[in-house]
Amino acid sequence: MELAINEKDQLPVRNAGECDSVAAIETAKATKPDAGLRSVDHYKNKLPAWQYATRQKLIPLIRWETPYVAKLQNAMRCSFFDSYFSITANLGTHTFFMIFLPILFWCGYTNLGRGMVHVLASGVFFSGFIKDMLCLPRPLSPPLSRISMSHSASLEYGFPSTHSTNAVSVAVWAVYMLRSAGPDVDPTLRSTLQVLSYCYATSIVLGRLYCGMHGFFDVVVGSILGALLAMVQCFFGEIFDEFLFHGSSLAPVLVVLVICVLVRIHPEPADDCPCFDDSVAFAGVIIGVEVGNWHFARTSLAWDLPVPATVPFELNTVGWLNAIARVIVGVVVIFAWREVMKPALLKYLPPLFRVVESLGLSLPRKFFVQASMYTRIPKNLKTDNVIPPVSEIPSLIKSLRHPRKNRSVSVGPQSEADAYEALAFRDRKRRESNASASRQRHSTRNQGGSDTLDDDVFFEDLPSGNSPGMPSMTGLTTTAPSEVDLDNDLMSSDFVVLKPFLTPSSLPNATNTSSRRLSDDRREREKDANEIFSMLEKPRVRYDVEVVTKLIVYTGTFVAAALGGTYQ
C-alpha cells in the first residue's frame, strides 16, 4: 500500500505490481479537471439538493450585475487606479493581518488585538464557509478584467467577498473601540482615526469592484457579514472574555472542541477551491489566541487591565530600542516555529494518519489525497498562502517595492468555477443564437407561404407572456437596446425554451435529423470545454495531513503572539 511521487506533477502513483494501482491512479486523477468528462449538470451532480437550489436562485443576480460592474470598471479605468487598488488590496489580505496582529499583542494592545482576531478569523472562516457551501463564481471575465497582485485569490469562489468582510469588520470594531476609549483619547485624534477607518473600508470594498474580483452582491453581503461579526464582538466580547478567563478551567478545551467541530462540518465544495485552507488557518489563529491568552493570564507577567492577559507595555518605560527588539524577537520566533514545525509535521504525520485510516477512523475530504496513497510529500511544497516561508520574503518585499511589475491584469477563466461559468455563458449564447435563427426562418416561411419543412421546423418558441412557470423572454423590446441591455440579455439566466412543433413520426427523417443535431451540439460543447479548461493551471495535489499541519502551525504562531510579554 505504498506510493511513489511523480515530482513533475506531484501526483501519487502506486508501485508496480500492486493489485489496486489502477484505482489509486484514478483517484489521484480525479483531482484534475478533465474537460472531456465534465457534465453539463456539474453543480447539480456535486452539491446537495438544497445547496444547488439556493445556488440556482442566486446566480442569476450575479450574471445580471456583471455588465454593470464591467461598465463601472471601464469608466474608472486608469493606470493610477490600477496601481492604487491592487496595492491597497494587500491591506485586506490574510498575510497582512497575520503580520500586523501579533504586533498589537507585543505592544500591550491585547484588548484591541483579541477583538481584531475574533472579527477577522471569524470573517475569514464564515465567508469561506458560505463560499464553499454555495459555490457561486466571480463575475465573468471577459467582460471584466481582473487586476490583482495575488494569484490565489482568483482561485476562490466569489460570494461573499472576504476582503469586504475583513475591511468592514475591522473598521466597525476600530470605531467602536475609539468611541469607548473615553476622554483618554484626544478628540482630534479620535475623529481622524474614525475617518481613516471609514476610508479604509470604503477603499477596500470599492477596490474589489474596480479590480473585477467581485460584483455588487458579493461586496454588499460581505460588508453586512463583517458588520454583523463586529457587532457580535462589540456586544458579547466581554461576556466571552469573562467565560474564558474567570470560568471553568475547561473553558479553553471547550473553545478548541467547538472550533474543531466547525472545521469538520465546513462544506465540501464542488470544485478544488482553497477557501477551506484559509478557514483552517484562521481556526488555528483563534485556538492559539484563546489558549495563549488563557495561559498567560495565569502567570505573574500579565496585567489584568484593561483586560486579563494584557502584555505589560509602556513606551516611556520600555523605550524604543526594547520595543523594536521585542517585535524582532517575536517575528523570529514565529518564522522559526513555522520553518521547523511545518516540514516536521508533513514528514511524521502521514504514518500516524495511515494507522488511523487502517482503523476506519479517517475523515477524508474531497481534493485531499489520503495518507495510504502516498509514501512521502515533496519537499518545498507550497501549502500555505497566508504566511509566506522565509525563502519568499525577499520576493514579497520586491513585489511591494515594484507593484507595477508584479501586478497582473487577467482576462479569461482562472479557476474551475470560472470555466464552468464561461461554458454556461457560451451555452446561453448558442441557445439564443439558434432560437433567433429559428424565429427568422419561421417568419420567412410564413411570408413566403412555403410548405417546405426544414430541420428547424421541429421546434418553435414558446410564448413569452406571463405563462405560469415560464421565464420571461428577453430581448423582445422594439426599441434599440443599450450596450448594458445587450450584455444583460446574454448574462441573464433566462433562456429560450423549445417544444415539439411536429412529432417525429409525422416526418420520415425526423429521428436522424434530431440525433445529428444533438451530436453536433455535444461535439461543440466538448470543444468549448477542452478549450476553456486548457487555459487553467492544473491544481496541485493536496494531502490530508495539511489540515492538521495548518491547525498546529497557526495555533503555535498565535500562542507565541499571546505570550509576547515573556520577550521583555
XYZ file of C-alpha atoms in Angstrom:
568
model
C 0.000 0.000 0.000
C 2.832 2.397 -0.774
C 3.140 5.102 -3.361
C 5.912 6.840 -5.189
C 5.653 10.531 -6.016
C 5.853 11.823 -9.527
C 7.848 15.007 -8.856
C 6.816 16.612 -12.139
C 3.155 16.947 -11.355
C 3.144 15.755 -7.718
C 0.648 13.000 -8.475
C 0.785 9.981 -6.191
C 1.262 6.744 -8.172
C 1.393 3.264 -6.645
C 4.395 0.988 -7.125
C 4.186 -1.511 -9.962
C 2.637 -4.827 -9.045
C 0.046 -3.511 -6.626
C -3.310 -5.063 -7.418
C -5.228 -1.855 -6.815
C -2.853 0.501 -8.650
C -5.467 1.407 -11.255
C -7.935 2.539 -8.599
C -5.239 4.607 -6.895
C -4.253 6.381 -10.078
C -7.874 7.078 -10.997
C -8.480 8.525 -7.545
C -5.461 10.781 -7.908
C -6.530 11.932 -11.363
C -9.958 12.817 -10.032
C -8.477 15.983 -8.578
C -7.551 17.247 -12.057
C -10.025 18.841 -14.445
C -10.763 16.582 -17.415
C -12.727 18.719 -19.838
C -13.958 15.811 -21.898
C -15.736 14.221 -18.916
C -17.253 17.341 -17.417
C -21.009 17.155 -17.044
C -23.289 19.975 -18.122
C -25.014 19.494 -14.752
C -21.752 19.686 -12.797
C -23.092 21.577 -9.772
C -26.368 19.684 -9.757
C -24.426 16.433 -9.515
C -21.866 17.652 -6.986
C -23.968 19.615 -4.499
C -26.758 18.518 -2.150
C -30.199 19.394 -3.493
C -30.838 22.295 -1.097
C -27.417 23.862 -1.794
C -27.912 23.548 -5.544
C -31.414 25.050 -5.316
C -30.065 28.027 -3.343
C -27.234 28.480 -5.818
C -29.638 28.462 -8.756
C -31.722 31.196 -7.142
C -28.705 33.464 -6.564
C -26.601 33.011 -9.681
C -28.974 34.970 -11.989
C -28.283 38.045 -9.846
C -24.523 37.636 -10.302
C -24.959 37.265 -14.054
C -27.330 40.229 -14.238
C -24.976 42.616 -12.453
C -21.797 41.656 -14.332
C -22.293 44.094 -17.259
C -22.854 46.955 -14.810
C -19.657 46.093 -12.903
C -17.822 45.995 -16.237
C -19.241 49.395 -17.162
C -18.074 50.817 -13.796
C -14.607 49.362 -14.318
C -14.339 50.748 -17.842
C -15.495 54.192 -16.714
C -12.908 54.397 -13.898
C -10.036 52.518 -15.533
C -6.649 54.271 -15.479
C -3.071 53.368 -14.575
C -3.212 55.178 -11.217
C -6.289 53.299 -10.022
C -4.837 50.015 -11.284
C -1.816 50.515 -9.024
C -3.721 52.035 -6.107
C -6.434 49.391 -5.792
C -4.116 46.443 -6.449
C -1.693 47.680 -3.759
C -4.328 48.603 -1.180
C -5.975 45.202 -1.692
C -2.977 43.829 0.229
C -4.285 45.680 3.303
C -7.255 43.325 3.330
C -5.346 40.080 2.830
C -4.754 37.301 5.324
C -0.989 37.832 5.082
C -1.212 41.481 6.137
C -3.315 40.695 9.187
C -1.094 37.758 10.174
C 1.878 40.126 10.258
C 0.036 43.024 11.888
C -1.971 41.224 14.599
C 0.915 39.823 16.715
C 2.417 43.313 16.992
C -0.743 44.516 18.776
C -0.205 41.882 21.476
C 3.518 42.557 21.834
C 2.910 46.287 22.251
C 0.321 45.917 25.018
C -2.869 46.328 22.938
C -4.231 42.926 23.967
C -7.851 44.104 24.106
C -7.683 45.536 20.586
C -5.730 42.519 19.351
C -8.214 39.980 20.734
C -11.109 41.822 19.148
C -9.298 42.014 15.813
C -8.521 38.298 15.895
C -12.134 37.448 16.693
C -13.666 39.539 13.896
C -11.021 38.698 11.287
C -10.742 34.981 11.972
C -14.495 34.539 12.137
C -14.857 36.645 8.979
C -12.390 34.511 7.013
C -13.904 31.291 8.365
C -17.573 32.080 7.793
C -17.094 33.802 4.427
C -15.135 30.730 3.306
C -17.883 28.545 4.775
C -20.504 30.323 2.642
C -18.275 30.283 -0.444
C -17.816 26.520 -0.327
C -21.481 25.976 0.517
C -22.930 27.931 -2.441
C -20.062 27.680 -4.972
C -21.003 30.959 -6.662
C -18.470 32.179 -9.262
C -16.807 35.546 -9.529
C -18.201 37.927 -12.171
C -17.342 36.637 -15.618
C -14.090 37.651 -17.326
C -14.476 38.912 -20.003
C -16.210 41.410 -19.993
C -14.320 42.173 -16.760
C -10.561 42.394 -16.423
C -9.154 41.082 -13.145
C -6.432 43.218 -11.610
C -4.528 41.612 -8.761
C -1.149 41.051 -7.103
C -2.340 37.724 -5.678
C -2.753 34.580 -7.740
C -4.548 32.510 -5.109
C -7.444 34.952 -4.617
C -8.813 34.361 -8.119
C -8.998 30.603 -7.469
C -11.666 31.044 -4.803
C -15.392 31.409 -5.279
C -16.715 34.961 -5.337
C -19.626 35.128 -2.893
C -19.285 36.725 -0.395
C -16.228 38.977 -0.611
C -13.794 38.102 2.184
C -11.877 41.348 1.615
C -15.084 43.310 2.220
C -15.914 41.232 5.285
C -12.460 41.848 6.778
C -12.354 45.556 5.951
C -15.808 46.378 7.338
C -15.393 44.264 10.479
C -12.053 45.934 11.259
C -13.482 49.421 10.627
C -16.573 48.834 12.788
C -14.517 47.333 15.631
C -11.937 50.135 15.460
C -14.624 52.838 15.554
C -16.305 51.102 18.486
C -13.009 50.991 20.399
C -12.336 54.658 19.669
C -15.748 55.726 20.908
C -15.392 53.555 24.012
C -11.999 54.982 24.909
C -13.495 57.970 26.721
C -11.572 61.176 27.455
C -8.192 59.389 27.345
C -8.064 59.851 23.568
C -7.651 63.308 22.089
C -10.884 64.305 20.257
C -8.991 65.376 17.141
C -7.063 62.105 17.043
C -10.267 60.133 17.614
C -12.038 61.892 14.730
C -9.031 61.437 12.446
C -8.774 57.715 13.173
C -12.508 57.258 12.632
C -12.323 58.953 9.236
C -9.345 56.753 8.325
C -11.322 53.663 9.328
C -14.227 54.659 7.092
C -11.866 55.463 4.207
C -10.066 52.142 4.654
C -13.267 50.104 4.444
C -14.626 52.133 1.513
C -11.368 51.839 -0.417
C -11.138 48.067 0.004
C -14.784 47.473 -0.955
C -14.666 49.780 -3.985
C -11.336 48.245 -4.976
C -12.859 44.770 -5.213
C -15.343 46.121 -7.747
C -12.756 48.101 -9.672
C -10.341 45.156 -9.838
C -13.084 42.949 -11.280
C -12.763 40.422 -8.456
C -16.320 40.813 -7.135
C -19.747 42.108 -8.042
C -22.080 44.360 -6.060
C -23.860 41.402 -4.489
C -20.552 39.935 -3.251
C -19.321 43.111 -1.574
C -22.699 44.115 -0.114
C -23.264 40.744 1.551
C -19.593 40.560 2.578
C -19.853 44.003 4.184
C -23.046 43.031 6.015
C -21.372 39.867 7.293
C -18.378 41.881 8.500
C -20.598 44.415 10.286
C -22.597 41.637 11.987
C -19.457 39.860 13.210
C -18.051 43.131 14.544
C -21.316 43.847 16.361
C -21.201 40.397 17.964
C -17.724 41.215 19.240
C -18.841 44.644 20.471
C -21.828 43.339 22.436
C -20.626 39.898 23.528
C -16.841 40.201 23.597
C -16.659 40.996 27.316
C -19.040 38.138 28.140
C -16.815 35.709 26.256
C -13.683 37.043 27.983
C -15.361 36.568 31.362
C -16.204 32.972 30.426
C -12.655 32.241 29.262
C -10.626 33.937 31.987
C -12.855 33.548 35.031
C -14.895 30.467 34.213
C -14.029 26.802 34.475
C -10.523 25.605 33.668
C -12.179 23.550 30.923
C -13.234 26.725 29.086
C -10.298 26.699 26.620
C -10.866 22.990 25.998
C -14.486 23.692 25.106
C -13.433 26.512 22.779
C -10.970 24.214 20.996
C -13.591 21.482 20.604
C -16.163 23.894 19.140
C -13.633 25.216 16.617
C -12.584 21.688 15.593
C -16.242 20.759 15.046
C -16.724 23.853 12.858
C -13.685 22.838 10.806
C -15.064 19.342 10.392
C -18.504 20.488 9.198
C -17.055 23.006 6.741
C -18.941 22.336 3.474
C -17.347 20.311 0.687
C -17.055 22.489 -2.454
C -17.906 21.259 -5.919
C -14.536 22.466 -7.270
C -10.968 22.500 -5.982
C -11.231 25.785 -4.053
C -8.637 26.956 -1.460
C -11.241 28.574 0.822
C -11.048 25.644 3.254
C -7.293 26.105 3.661
C -7.718 29.707 4.761
C -10.572 28.765 7.098
C -8.385 26.128 8.771
C -5.504 28.585 9.153
C -7.673 31.156 10.932
C -9.306 28.456 13.050
C -5.782 27.771 14.283
C -5.323 31.506 14.924
C -8.347 31.621 17.248
C -7.235 28.473 19.079
C -3.764 29.938 19.561
C -5.024 33.269 20.865
C -7.544 31.753 23.299
C -5.171 29.110 24.680
C -2.209 31.500 24.780
C -4.145 34.308 26.491
C -5.735 31.874 28.952
C -2.319 30.563 29.945
C -0.609 33.962 30.017
C -3.363 35.436 32.212
C -2.412 32.899 34.901
C 1.242 33.964 35.016
C 2.752 36.736 37.107
C 3.820 38.576 33.942
C 0.321 39.526 32.780
C -1.641 42.648 33.637
C -5.344 42.409 34.398
C -6.208 45.829 32.981
C -7.752 46.755 30.634
C -8.356 43.010 30.107
C -6.738 39.880 31.557
C -3.633 38.601 29.740
C -2.571 42.121 28.752
C 1.112 42.201 27.849
C 2.923 44.788 30.023
C 3.985 47.679 27.820
C 4.609 51.379 28.443
C 6.686 53.048 25.778
C 8.145 55.578 28.230
C 9.369 52.720 30.421
C 10.276 50.150 27.789
C 11.899 52.566 25.351
C 12.006 52.443 21.576
C 15.008 50.138 21.425
C 13.436 47.461 23.604
C 10.092 47.849 21.833
C 11.702 47.249 18.446
C 13.700 44.342 19.879
C 10.511 42.788 21.234
C 8.900 42.885 17.787
C 12.014 41.481 16.096
C 12.317 38.609 18.579
C 8.623 37.849 18.186
C 8.879 37.739 14.387
C 11.948 35.475 14.589
C 10.144 33.094 16.952
C 7.101 32.900 14.664
C 9.091 32.195 11.499
C 11.380 29.749 13.318
C 8.316 27.874 14.589
C 6.861 27.721 11.103
C 10.088 26.677 9.384
C 10.700 23.855 11.905
C 7.187 22.555 12.563
C 5.736 22.538 9.061
C 8.284 20.166 7.433
C 8.402 18.042 10.592
C 4.627 17.584 10.637
C 4.458 16.870 6.905
C 7.084 14.183 7.424
C 5.870 12.471 10.610
C 2.080 12.824 10.412
C 1.464 10.555 7.350
C 2.416 7.297 9.186
C 0.067 8.243 12.022
C -2.701 9.010 9.534
C -2.213 5.591 7.903
C -2.723 3.907 11.249
C -5.869 5.957 11.870
C -7.100 5.147 8.367
C -6.499 1.402 8.892
C -8.755 1.591 11.947
C -11.516 3.122 9.850
C -11.380 6.418 11.741
C -10.230 8.737 8.956
C -12.398 11.656 7.876
C -11.386 12.320 4.257
C -12.272 15.460 2.318
C -12.613 15.999 -1.398
C -9.456 17.012 -3.253
C -7.195 15.750 -0.427
C -5.206 12.563 -1.062
C -5.295 10.131 1.862
C -2.066 9.023 3.539
C -2.414 5.415 2.358
C -1.988 6.635 -1.220
C 1.474 8.208 -0.922
C 4.786 7.468 0.761
C 6.128 10.974 1.145
C 5.263 14.597 0.465
C 7.562 16.545 -1.899
C 9.911 18.998 -0.231
C 9.307 22.730 -0.618
C 5.653 22.072 -1.351
C 3.782 25.380 -1.268
C 0.856 24.574 1.003
C 0.342 28.000 2.543
C -0.969 31.238 1.056
C -1.265 33.070 4.396
C 2.210 33.354 5.968
C 4.960 33.076 3.332
C 8.058 30.955 4.015
C 11.313 32.731 4.787
C 12.623 31.979 1.297
C 9.817 34.027 -0.275
C 10.202 37.143 1.881
C 12.723 38.860 -0.488
C 10.393 38.381 -3.482
C 7.458 39.628 -1.386
C 9.331 42.798 -0.456
C 10.376 43.259 -4.072
C 6.772 42.975 -5.231
C 5.768 45.728 -2.809
C 8.627 47.956 -3.978
C 7.745 47.454 -7.652
C 3.977 46.932 -7.673
C 3.521 47.641 -11.377
C 5.866 44.808 -12.353
C 4.065 42.359 -10.083
C 0.533 43.487 -10.875
C -1.302 41.215 -13.248
C -4.284 42.021 -15.431
C -6.050 38.806 -16.411
C -8.835 38.271 -18.921
C -10.409 34.841 -19.109
C -11.189 31.984 -16.711
C -8.698 31.362 -13.905
C -10.464 28.741 -11.800
C -12.725 25.747 -12.382
C -15.699 27.824 -11.243
C -14.764 30.442 -13.855
C -14.547 27.737 -16.509
C -17.998 26.372 -15.758
C -19.480 29.861 -15.793
C -17.795 30.591 -19.127
C -19.233 27.353 -20.536
C -22.687 28.256 -19.250
C -22.332 31.700 -20.853
C -21.382 30.200 -24.224
C -24.249 27.741 -23.984
C -26.745 30.553 -23.366
C -25.359 32.495 -26.325
C -25.631 29.405 -28.513
C -29.249 28.792 -27.489
C -30.201 32.400 -28.096
C -28.482 32.417 -31.484
C -30.220 29.210 -32.553
C -33.584 30.473 -31.323
C -33.137 33.769 -33.179
C -32.261 31.966 -36.395
C -35.243 29.658 -35.932
C -37.618 32.610 -35.476
C -36.221 34.333 -38.546
C -36.604 31.251 -40.751
C -40.088 30.599 -39.401
C -41.078 34.200 -40.213
C -39.625 33.882 -43.730
C -41.606 30.708 -44.375
C -44.835 32.350 -43.221
C -44.251 35.318 -45.517
C -43.390 33.137 -48.500
C -46.224 30.713 -47.943
C -43.923 27.735 -48.495
C -44.976 24.317 -47.229
C -41.400 23.010 -47.309
C -40.183 21.916 -43.889
C -36.530 22.096 -42.845
C -34.743 20.818 -39.742
C -35.742 23.736 -37.507
C -39.466 23.170 -38.041
C -39.374 20.621 -35.220
C -39.054 23.470 -32.720
C -40.815 26.710 -32.128
C -40.528 29.341 -29.387
C -42.992 29.136 -26.574
C -44.978 32.362 -25.960
C -43.155 34.710 -23.666
C -46.132 36.379 -21.996
C -46.950 35.608 -18.374
C -47.424 31.880 -18.806
C -47.363 30.076 -15.448
C -43.976 28.591 -14.656
C -42.312 30.063 -17.714
C -39.395 32.524 -17.618
C -39.984 35.850 -19.267
C -38.322 36.176 -22.651
C -35.636 38.803 -23.006
C -34.716 40.903 -25.990
C -38.264 41.390 -27.321
C -38.402 45.187 -26.988
C -38.935 47.177 -30.173
C -36.599 49.980 -29.116
C -32.885 49.825 -29.769
C -31.275 48.187 -26.722
C -28.339 49.745 -24.939
C -24.961 48.061 -24.545
C -25.806 47.060 -20.992
C -29.198 45.697 -22.119
C -27.498 43.509 -24.712
C -24.998 42.242 -22.163
C -27.784 41.526 -19.710
C -29.663 39.512 -22.331
C -26.629 37.261 -22.634
C -25.686 37.178 -18.943
C -29.182 36.553 -17.573
C -30.430 33.112 -16.649
C -33.486 33.450 -18.908
C -33.331 31.006 -21.775
C -35.321 30.046 -24.821
C -37.485 27.017 -24.136
C -38.253 24.856 -27.154
C -41.129 22.439 -27.639
C -42.023 19.992 -30.439
C -43.865 21.623 -33.322
C -44.376 18.384 -35.248
C -43.995 14.900 -33.832
C -41.051 12.800 -35.115
C -43.469 10.197 -36.516
C -45.021 12.759 -38.847
C -41.817 13.128 -40.867
C -39.616 10.302 -42.188
C -36.150 11.668 -41.339
C -37.047 13.282 -38.011
C -35.145 10.855 -35.776
C -31.922 11.032 -37.777
C -32.080 14.824 -38.010
C -32.671 15.236 -34.283
C -29.859 12.824 -33.424
C -27.495 14.627 -35.793
C -28.322 17.975 -34.196
C -27.757 16.622 -30.691
C -24.455 15.019 -31.731
C -23.205 18.245 -33.305
C -24.256 20.219 -30.244
C -22.435 17.805 -27.943
C -19.248 17.980 -30.019
C -19.384 21.776 -29.933
C -19.808 21.754 -26.146
C -16.903 19.338 -25.712
C -14.737 21.555 -27.924
C -15.610 24.586 -25.781
C -14.881 22.645 -22.588
C -11.482 21.473 -23.830
C -10.588 24.994 -24.932
C -11.571 26.623 -21.637
C -10.151 24.022 -19.257
C -6.849 24.008 -21.183
C -6.379 27.630 -20.053
C -6.419 26.691 -16.372
C -3.390 25.962 -14.253
C -3.547 22.381 -13.027
C -4.287 22.259 -9.289
C -1.556 20.805 -7.112
C -2.082 17.628 -5.178
C -3.324 18.356 -1.656
C -2.544 15.956 1.171
C -4.748 15.000 4.096
C -2.099 15.906 6.697
C -2.134 19.549 5.567
C -5.288 20.258 7.592
C -3.795 19.212 10.946
C -0.466 20.781 9.983
C -2.115 24.175 9.444
C -4.026 23.944 12.711
C -0.863 23.189 14.704
C 1.349 25.745 12.931
C -1.105 28.633 13.297
C -2.063 27.682 16.824
C 1.607 27.835 17.800
C 2.071 31.110 15.921
C -0.538 32.919 17.976
C 0.369 31.230 21.220
C 3.718 32.958 20.637
C 1.879 36.212 19.945
C -0.161 35.919 23.133
C 2.969 35.201 25.192
C 4.661 38.347 23.915
C 5.302 39.603 27.434
C 7.938 36.935 28.019
C 10.216 38.594 25.446
C 10.978 41.517 27.720
